[in-house]
Amino acid sequence: MSITIKSPSDIEGMRTAGRLASEVLDMLAAHVVPGVSTERLDQLAHQHITQVQQAIPAPLNYTPPGYVPYPKSICTSVNHQICHGIPNERPLKNGDIVNIDVTVIKDGWHGDTSRMFVVGEGSIAAKRLCTITYDAMWRGIAKVKPGARLGDIGHAIQSFAEAQGFSVVREFCGHGIGQKFHEEPQVLHYGRPGTLEELVPGMTFTIEPMINAGRREIRELGDGWTIVTKDRSLSAQWEHTVLVTDTGFEVLTLSAGTPPPPAFISPGN
Ligand code: MF3
Ligand code: CO
Ligand code: CO
């Protein structure tokens, strides 16, 4: 298989799916408070996606080769959890940081996006990790234009994150997305400029860096999904689904509540 190029009507489908995924995060935002369980957030998301949006939560029962079926509708990764955290009954507490990752399928198209939330009042260090990771994602997005290469994206993210004293997770990456949840290409969050696949208008893929406050090494929990930092340091992640346009990029996972781009992003790219 190779990288799929989306037609104008495919892109319409991707825009809708992307907006819906982002709107799930908008809806959840007010519920991310001390005392709420991630299980409750999952219930709210499942209800909204299936009943309000008439869409499908892509994670539910998702079973890549070598995995057990994913049991919930969203991923919730708390503190030293890097990604793929499974919602559970434990209440969130003041100062926790949580990544909520939402993927919806609408009319056969996938939209995939995640944000960090600080529960109550976060420490300076936790908030800094979340902000730097957000900026790292955007450093990658800003590289997206025809003729650029995937290595440009990875390098922009890695060089920025490491300059702040943080580390980049290597084992998980962004991915092509469309009628499949995960398709080609792999979008590494580290690398060298001018290497790997050249970007072409109509490509759609995610950029979703996982950045650790400590060392980059990971460990998988016994549930078959949850990935944590080996040194138990905090980890953050943000994710957008993006389209390569004729002149640059379009972020497809946009909604009323999407945080604005950092100041270093010039309008109209
Ligand atoms: N949404 C994740 C990603 O960004 C994938 C989660 S797979 C799941 O690629 F099964 F855990 F949901
Ligand atoms: Co993704
Ligand atoms: Co995701």
mmCIF file of C-alpha atoms and ligand atoms in Angstrom:
data_model
loop_
_atom_site.group_PDB
_atom_site.id
_atom_site.type_symbol
_atom_site.label_atom_id
_atom_site.label_comp_id
_atom_site.label_asym_id
_atom_site.label_seq_id
_atom_site.Cartn_x
_atom_site.Cartn_y
_atom_site.Cartn_z
ATOM 1 C CA MET A 1 0.000 0.000 0.000
ATOM 2 C CA SER A 2 1.009 3.587 -0.490
ATOM 3 C CA ILE A 3 0.013 7.056 0.631
ATOM 4 C CA THR A 4 -3.532 7.975 -0.408
ATOM 5 C CA ILE A 5 -4.176 11.390 -1.982
ATOM 6 C CA LYS A 6 -7.559 12.806 -1.033
ATOM 7 C CA SER A 7 -9.869 14.387 -3.628
ATOM 8 C CA PRO A 8 -11.797 17.603 -2.923
ATOM 9 C CA SER A 9 -14.856 15.581 -1.890
ATOM 10 C CA ASP A 10 -12.713 13.280 0.299
ATOM 11 C CA ILE A 11 -11.338 16.410 1.963
ATOM 12 C CA GLU A 12 -14.870 17.629 2.677
ATOM 13 C CA GLY A 13 -15.475 14.343 4.495
ATOM 14 C CA MET A 14 -12.214 14.717 6.418
ATOM 15 C CA ARG A 15 -13.075 18.285 7.435
ATOM 16 C CA THR A 16 -16.381 17.143 8.864
ATOM 17 C CA ALA A 17 -14.875 14.218 10.752
ATOM 18 C CA GLY A 18 -12.070 16.442 12.043
ATOM 19 C CA ARG A 19 -14.457 19.089 13.278
ATOM 20 C CA LEU A 20 -16.592 16.501 15.058
ATOM 21 C CA ALA A 21 -13.560 15.009 16.845
ATOM 22 C CA SER A 22 -12.540 18.480 17.997
ATOM 23 C CA GLU A 23 -16.076 19.244 19.150
ATOM 24 C CA VAL A 24 -15.968 16.209 21.437
ATOM 25 C CA LEU A 25 -12.982 17.800 23.181
ATOM 26 C CA ASP A 26 -14.865 21.117 23.383
ATOM 27 C CA MET A 27 -17.761 19.317 25.056
ATOM 28 C CA LEU A 28 -15.505 17.442 27.501
ATOM 29 C CA ALA A 29 -13.454 20.471 28.543
ATOM 30 C CA ALA A 30 -15.885 21.725 31.207
ATOM 31 C CA HIS A 31 -16.064 18.233 32.727
ATOM 32 C CA VAL A 32 -12.314 17.872 33.304
ATOM 33 C CA VAL A 33 -12.325 18.903 36.972
ATOM 34 C CA PRO A 34 -11.033 17.414 40.218
ATOM 35 C CA GLY A 35 -13.132 14.386 41.228
ATOM 36 C CA VAL A 36 -14.341 13.343 37.783
ATOM 37 C CA SER A 37 -13.299 9.889 36.598
ATOM 38 C CA THR A 38 -11.918 9.240 33.145
ATOM 39 C CA GLU A 39 -14.634 6.555 32.885
ATOM 40 C CA ARG A 40 -17.209 9.351 33.201
ATOM 41 C CA LEU A 41 -15.431 11.355 30.477
ATOM 42 C CA ASP A 42 -15.540 8.254 28.270
ATOM 43 C CA GLN A 43 -19.286 7.850 28.865
ATOM 44 C CA LEU A 44 -19.911 11.504 27.989
ATOM 45 C CA ALA A 45 -17.835 11.208 24.824
ATOM 46 C CA HIS A 46 -19.463 7.936 23.755
ATOM 47 C CA GLN A 47 -22.926 9.405 24.236
ATOM 48 C CA HIS A 48 -22.096 12.598 22.346
ATOM 49 C CA ILE A 49 -20.409 10.819 19.416
ATOM 50 C CA THR A 50 -23.087 8.164 18.950
ATOM 51 C CA GLN A 51 -26.247 10.130 19.821
ATOM 52 C CA VAL A 52 -25.542 13.779 18.959
ATOM 53 C CA GLN A 53 -23.019 13.382 16.133
ATOM 54 C CA GLN A 54 -24.396 10.115 14.706
ATOM 55 C CA ALA A 55 -20.781 9.067 14.353
ATOM 56 C CA ILE A 56 -18.582 6.168 15.475
ATOM 57 C CA PRO A 57 -15.882 6.289 18.184
ATOM 58 C CA ALA A 58 -12.974 4.720 16.282
ATOM 59 C CA PRO A 59 -11.044 3.438 19.342
ATOM 60 C CA LEU A 60 -13.875 1.205 20.631
ATOM 61 C CA ASN A 61 -12.886 -2.407 19.870
ATOM 62 C CA TYR A 62 -10.021 -1.210 17.653
ATOM 63 C CA THR A 63 -7.651 -4.194 17.368
ATOM 64 C CA PRO A 64 -4.386 -3.631 15.507
ATOM 65 C CA PRO A 65 -2.320 -6.800 14.882
ATOM 66 C CA GLY A 66 -0.850 -8.068 18.147
ATOM 67 C CA TYR A 67 -3.241 -6.056 20.341
ATOM 68 C CA VAL A 68 -6.319 -6.934 22.376
ATOM 69 C CA PRO A 69 -9.436 -4.939 21.417
ATOM 70 C CA TYR A 70 -9.354 -1.412 22.873
ATOM 71 C CA PRO A 71 -12.218 -1.364 25.394
ATOM 72 C CA LYS A 72 -13.278 2.303 25.463
ATOM 73 C CA SER A 73 -14.288 5.160 23.146
ATOM 74 C CA ILE A 74 -11.490 7.631 23.984
ATOM 75 C CA CYS A 75 -7.948 7.455 25.336
ATOM 76 C CA THR A 76 -7.163 9.262 28.599
ATOM 77 C CA SER A 77 -3.486 9.409 29.563
ATOM 78 C CA VAL A 78 -2.780 10.874 33.009
ATOM 79 C CA ASN A 79 0.541 12.303 34.263
ATOM 80 C CA HIS A 80 3.305 9.754 33.490
ATOM 81 C CA GLN A 81 1.039 7.912 31.055
ATOM 82 C CA ILE A 82 2.262 8.740 27.552
ATOM 83 C CA CYS A 83 -0.606 7.483 25.388
ATOM 84 C CA HIS A 84 -3.406 4.938 25.006
ATOM 85 C CA GLY A 85 -4.475 5.232 28.659
ATOM 86 C CA ILE A 86 -7.750 3.381 29.242
ATOM 87 C CA PRO A 87 -10.512 5.317 31.048
ATOM 88 C CA ASN A 88 -11.238 4.009 34.550
ATOM 89 C CA GLU A 89 -13.116 4.856 37.773
ATOM 90 C CA ARG A 90 -10.209 6.642 39.504
ATOM 91 C CA PRO A 91 -11.076 10.305 40.079
ATOM 92 C CA LEU A 92 -8.793 12.939 38.599
ATOM 93 C CA LYS A 93 -7.178 15.094 41.261
ATOM 94 C CA ASN A 94 -6.037 18.682 41.479
ATOM 95 C CA GLY A 95 -2.764 19.165 39.580
ATOM 96 C CA ASP A 96 -3.083 16.113 37.317
ATOM 97 C CA ILE A 97 -2.447 16.585 33.617
ATOM 98 C CA VAL A 98 -4.466 14.463 31.214
ATOM 99 C CA ASN A 99 -4.340 13.933 27.480
ATOM 100 C CA ILE A 100 -7.718 13.185 25.953
ATOM 101 C CA ASP A 101 -7.463 11.636 22.488
ATOM 102 C CA VAL A 102 -10.616 11.477 20.364
ATOM 103 C CA THR A 103 -11.050 9.776 17.002
ATOM 104 C CA VAL A 104 -14.427 9.731 15.272
ATOM 105 C CA ILE A 105 -15.578 8.136 12.041
ATOM 106 C CA LYS A 106 -18.221 10.066 10.094
ATOM 107 C CA ASP A 107 -19.431 8.906 6.678
ATOM 108 C CA GLY A 108 -16.401 6.607 6.540
ATOM 109 C CA TRP A 109 -13.818 9.344 7.232
ATOM 110 C CA HIS A 110 -11.636 9.608 10.360
ATOM 111 C CA GLY A 111 -10.820 12.714 12.407
ATOM 112 C CA ASP A 112 -8.150 12.308 15.130
ATOM 113 C CA THR A 113 -7.175 14.970 17.669
ATOM 114 C CA SER A 114 -6.007 15.268 21.248
ATOM 115 C CA ARG A 115 -5.404 18.009 23.778
ATOM 116 C CA MET A 116 -3.841 18.338 27.214
ATOM 117 C CA PHE A 117 -5.986 19.421 30.145
ATOM 118 C CA VAL A 118 -4.681 20.608 33.511
ATOM 119 C CA VAL A 119 -6.985 19.480 36.309
ATOM 120 C CA GLY A 120 -7.618 22.361 38.701
ATOM 121 C CA GLU A 121 -4.350 24.119 39.425
ATOM 122 C CA GLY A 122 -1.253 22.623 37.819
ATOM 123 C CA SER A 123 2.382 23.071 38.804
ATOM 124 C CA ILE A 124 4.574 25.446 36.791
ATOM 125 C CA ALA A 125 6.527 22.420 35.547
ATOM 126 C CA ALA A 126 3.424 20.561 34.386
ATOM 127 C CA LYS A 127 2.028 23.610 32.611
ATOM 128 C CA ARG A 128 5.367 24.267 30.941
ATOM 129 C CA LEU A 129 5.516 20.691 29.618
ATOM 130 C CA CYS A 130 2.012 21.054 28.167
ATOM 131 C CA THR A 131 2.807 24.395 26.529
ATOM 132 C CA ILE A 132 6.143 23.295 25.088
ATOM 133 C CA THR A 133 4.511 20.153 23.683
ATOM 134 C CA TYR A 134 1.783 22.281 22.072
ATOM 135 C CA ASP A 135 4.395 24.537 20.516
ATOM 136 C CA ALA A 136 6.360 21.463 19.383
ATOM 137 C CA MET A 137 3.298 20.128 17.563
ATOM 138 C CA TRP A 138 2.899 23.503 15.856
ATOM 139 C CA ARG A 139 6.609 23.680 14.918
ATOM 140 C CA GLY A 140 5.924 20.437 13.048
ATOM 141 C CA ILE A 141 2.669 21.626 11.468
ATOM 142 C CA ALA A 142 4.380 24.816 10.273
ATOM 143 C CA LYS A 143 6.753 22.716 8.130
ATOM 144 C CA VAL A 144 3.881 21.180 6.140
ATOM 145 C CA LYS A 145 3.825 22.296 2.497
ATOM 146 C CA PRO A 146 4.328 20.672 -0.912
ATOM 147 C CA GLY A 147 7.967 19.764 -1.493
ATOM 148 C CA ALA A 148 8.834 19.607 2.199
ATOM 149 C CA ARG A 149 9.712 16.185 3.598
ATOM 150 C CA LEU A 150 8.526 14.217 6.601
ATOM 151 C CA GLY A 151 12.014 14.514 8.114
ATOM 152 C CA ASP A 152 11.556 18.302 8.225
ATOM 153 C CA ILE A 153 8.551 17.828 10.509
ATOM 154 C CA GLY A 154 10.319 15.387 12.814
ATOM 155 C CA HIS A 155 13.418 17.520 13.036
ATOM 156 C CA ALA A 156 11.460 20.684 13.865
ATOM 157 C CA ILE A 157 9.708 18.908 16.730
ATOM 158 C CA GLN A 158 12.760 17.110 18.101
ATOM 159 C CA SER A 159 15.148 20.062 17.976
ATOM 160 C CA PHE A 160 12.643 22.329 19.720
ATOM 161 C CA ALA A 161 11.668 19.836 22.450
ATOM 162 C CA GLU A 162 15.224 18.791 23.208
ATOM 163 C CA ALA A 163 16.394 22.403 23.399
ATOM 164 C CA GLN A 164 13.932 22.773 26.292
ATOM 165 C CA GLY A 165 15.509 19.793 28.084
ATOM 166 C CA PHE A 166 12.660 17.405 27.217
ATOM 167 C CA SER A 167 12.734 14.106 25.307
ATOM 168 C CA VAL A 168 10.736 12.778 22.354
ATOM 169 C CA VAL A 169 9.054 9.367 22.447
ATOM 170 C CA ARG A 170 10.255 7.278 19.462
ATOM 171 C CA GLU A 171 8.034 4.190 19.566
ATOM 172 C CA PHE A 172 4.802 5.946 18.537
ATOM 173 C CA CYS A 173 4.291 8.400 15.725
ATOM 174 C CA GLY A 174 1.780 10.340 13.681
ATOM 175 C CA HIS A 175 0.137 8.573 10.774
ATOM 176 C CA GLY A 176 -1.687 8.927 7.517
ATOM 177 C CA ILE A 177 -5.432 8.948 8.088
ATOM 178 C CA GLY A 178 -8.542 8.831 5.925
ATOM 179 C CA GLN A 179 -10.915 5.928 5.415
ATOM 180 C CA LYS A 180 -8.465 4.021 7.622
ATOM 181 C CA PHE A 181 -7.584 5.067 11.199
ATOM 182 C CA HIS A 182 -3.870 4.426 10.683
ATOM 183 C CA GLU A 183 -2.461 4.387 7.151
ATOM 184 C CA GLU A 184 0.795 5.345 5.461
ATOM 185 C CA PRO A 185 2.910 7.317 6.030
ATOM 186 C CA GLN A 186 4.390 7.114 9.531
ATOM 187 C CA VAL A 187 5.055 10.645 10.775
ATOM 188 C CA LEU A 188 8.047 10.458 13.109
ATOM 189 C CA HIS A 189 8.443 13.205 15.712
ATOM 190 C CA TYR A 190 12.226 13.149 15.362
ATOM 191 C CA GLY A 191 14.554 13.074 12.385
ATOM 192 C CA ARG A 192 16.735 14.932 9.934
ATOM 193 C CA PRO A 193 15.751 17.742 7.565
ATOM 194 C CA GLY A 194 15.447 16.818 3.897
ATOM 195 C CA THR A 195 14.885 13.106 4.551
ATOM 196 C CA LEU A 196 11.950 10.712 4.061
ATOM 197 C CA GLU A 197 8.789 11.139 1.974
ATOM 198 C CA GLU A 198 8.097 14.353 0.060
ATOM 199 C CA LEU A 199 4.769 16.010 0.882
ATOM 200 C CA VAL A 200 2.191 16.317 -1.895
ATOM 201 C CA PRO A 201 -1.125 18.227 -1.913
ATOM 202 C CA GLY A 202 -4.020 16.017 -0.802
ATOM 203 C CA MET A 203 -2.051 14.011 1.760
ATOM 204 C CA THR A 204 -3.717 13.883 5.185
ATOM 205 C CA PHE A 205 -1.864 12.799 8.307
ATOM 206 C CA THR A 206 -1.648 13.449 12.010
ATOM 207 C CA ILE A 207 1.108 15.195 13.931
ATOM 208 C CA GLU A 208 0.974 14.089 17.558
ATOM 209 C CA PRO A 209 4.252 14.445 19.459
ATOM 210 C CA MET A 210 4.626 12.743 22.827
ATOM 211 C CA ILE A 211 7.138 14.697 24.918
ATOM 212 C CA ASN A 212 8.544 13.541 28.254
ATOM 213 C CA ALA A 213 9.867 15.764 31.035
ATOM 214 C CA GLY A 214 12.485 13.102 31.771
ATOM 215 C CA ARG A 215 13.977 10.299 29.697
ATOM 216 C CA ARG A 216 12.395 9.078 26.477
ATOM 217 C CA GLU A 217 12.172 5.368 27.359
ATOM 218 C CA ILE A 218 8.737 3.806 27.638
ATOM 219 C CA ARG A 219 7.094 0.827 29.353
ATOM 220 C CA GLU A 220 3.827 -0.900 28.461
ATOM 221 C CA LEU A 221 1.372 -1.764 31.237
ATOM 222 C CA GLY A 222 -0.165 -5.235 31.568
ATOM 223 C CA ASP A 223 -3.494 -4.050 30.116
ATOM 224 C CA GLY A 224 -1.980 -4.358 26.647
ATOM 225 C CA TRP A 225 -2.480 -0.675 25.799
ATOM 226 C CA THR A 226 -1.307 1.908 28.327
ATOM 227 C CA ILE A 227 2.168 3.313 27.655
ATOM 228 C CA VAL A 228 4.021 5.045 30.507
ATOM 229 C CA THR A 229 7.401 6.693 30.971
ATOM 230 C CA LYS A 230 9.930 4.205 32.315
ATOM 231 C CA ASP A 231 11.292 6.842 34.736
ATOM 232 C CA ARG A 232 7.718 7.885 35.721
ATOM 233 C CA SER A 233 8.341 11.461 34.582
ATOM 234 C CA LEU A 234 5.408 13.493 33.266
ATOM 235 C CA SER A 235 4.491 13.174 29.598
ATOM 236 C CA ALA A 236 2.355 15.376 27.346
ATOM 237 C CA GLN A 237 0.868 15.044 23.866
ATOM 238 C CA TRP A 238 -1.196 17.148 21.450
ATOM 239 C CA GLU A 239 -2.579 16.000 18.118
ATOM 240 C CA HIS A 240 -4.069 17.549 14.999
ATOM 241 C CA THR A 241 -5.057 15.993 11.685
ATOM 242 C CA VAL A 242 -3.624 18.111 8.847
ATOM 243 C CA LEU A 243 -4.012 18.355 5.071
ATOM 244 C CA VAL A 244 -1.216 19.283 2.681
ATOM 245 C CA THR A 245 -2.642 22.111 0.526
ATOM 246 C CA ASP A 246 -1.205 23.655 -2.650
ATOM 247 C CA THR A 247 0.514 26.344 -0.581
ATOM 248 C CA GLY A 248 1.001 24.862 2.891
ATOM 249 C CA PHE A 249 -1.275 23.174 5.391
ATOM 250 C CA GLU A 250 -4.840 23.145 6.618
ATOM 251 C CA VAL A 251 -5.623 21.870 10.107
ATOM 252 C CA LEU A 252 -8.695 19.643 9.753
ATOM 253 C CA THR A 253 -9.424 19.142 13.459
ATOM 254 C CA LEU A 254 -10.801 22.603 14.135
ATOM 255 C CA SER A 255 -13.820 23.696 16.153
ATOM 256 C CA ALA A 256 -15.000 26.649 18.232
ATOM 257 C CA GLY A 257 -12.931 25.508 21.217
ATOM 258 C CA THR A 258 -9.669 24.709 19.428
ATOM 259 C CA PRO A 259 -6.816 26.521 21.186
ATOM 260 C CA PRO A 260 -5.309 29.220 18.941
ATOM 261 C CA PRO A 261 -1.964 28.580 17.242
ATOM 262 C CA PRO A 262 1.095 29.941 19.059
ATOM 263 C CA ALA A 263 2.183 33.485 18.180
ATOM 264 C CA PHE A 264 5.059 32.248 15.991
ATOM 265 C CA ILE A 265 2.539 30.872 13.454
ATOM 266 C CA SER A 266 1.798 33.528 10.826
ATOM 267 C CA PRO A 267 -1.843 33.704 9.687
ATOM 268 C CA GLY A 268 -2.429 32.216 6.236
ATOM 269 C CA ASN A 269 0.780 30.103 6.435
HETATM 270 N N1 MF3 B 1 -5.923 8.118 18.699
HETATM 271 C C1 MF3 B 1 -4.678 7.395 18.776
HETATM 272 C C2 MF3 B 1 -3.781 8.000 17.716
HETATM 273 O O1 MF3 B 1 -3.640 9.175 17.733
HETATM 274 C C3 MF3 B 1 -4.829 5.927 18.581
HETATM 275 C C4 MF3 B 1 -5.535 5.275 19.669
HETATM 276 S S1 MF3 B 1 -5.715 3.619 19.317
HETATM 277 C C5 MF3 B 1 -6.803 3.175 20.522
HETATM 278 O O2 MF3 B 1 -3.267 7.394 16.823
HETATM 279 F F1 MF3 B 1 -7.269 2.015 20.182
HETATM 280 F F2 MF3 B 1 -6.191 3.187 21.648
HETATM 281 F F3 MF3 B 1 -7.759 4.037 20.581
HETATM 282 CO CO CO B 2 -3.425 9.708 15.746
HETATM 283 CO CO CO B 3 -5.319 10.265 18.402
#
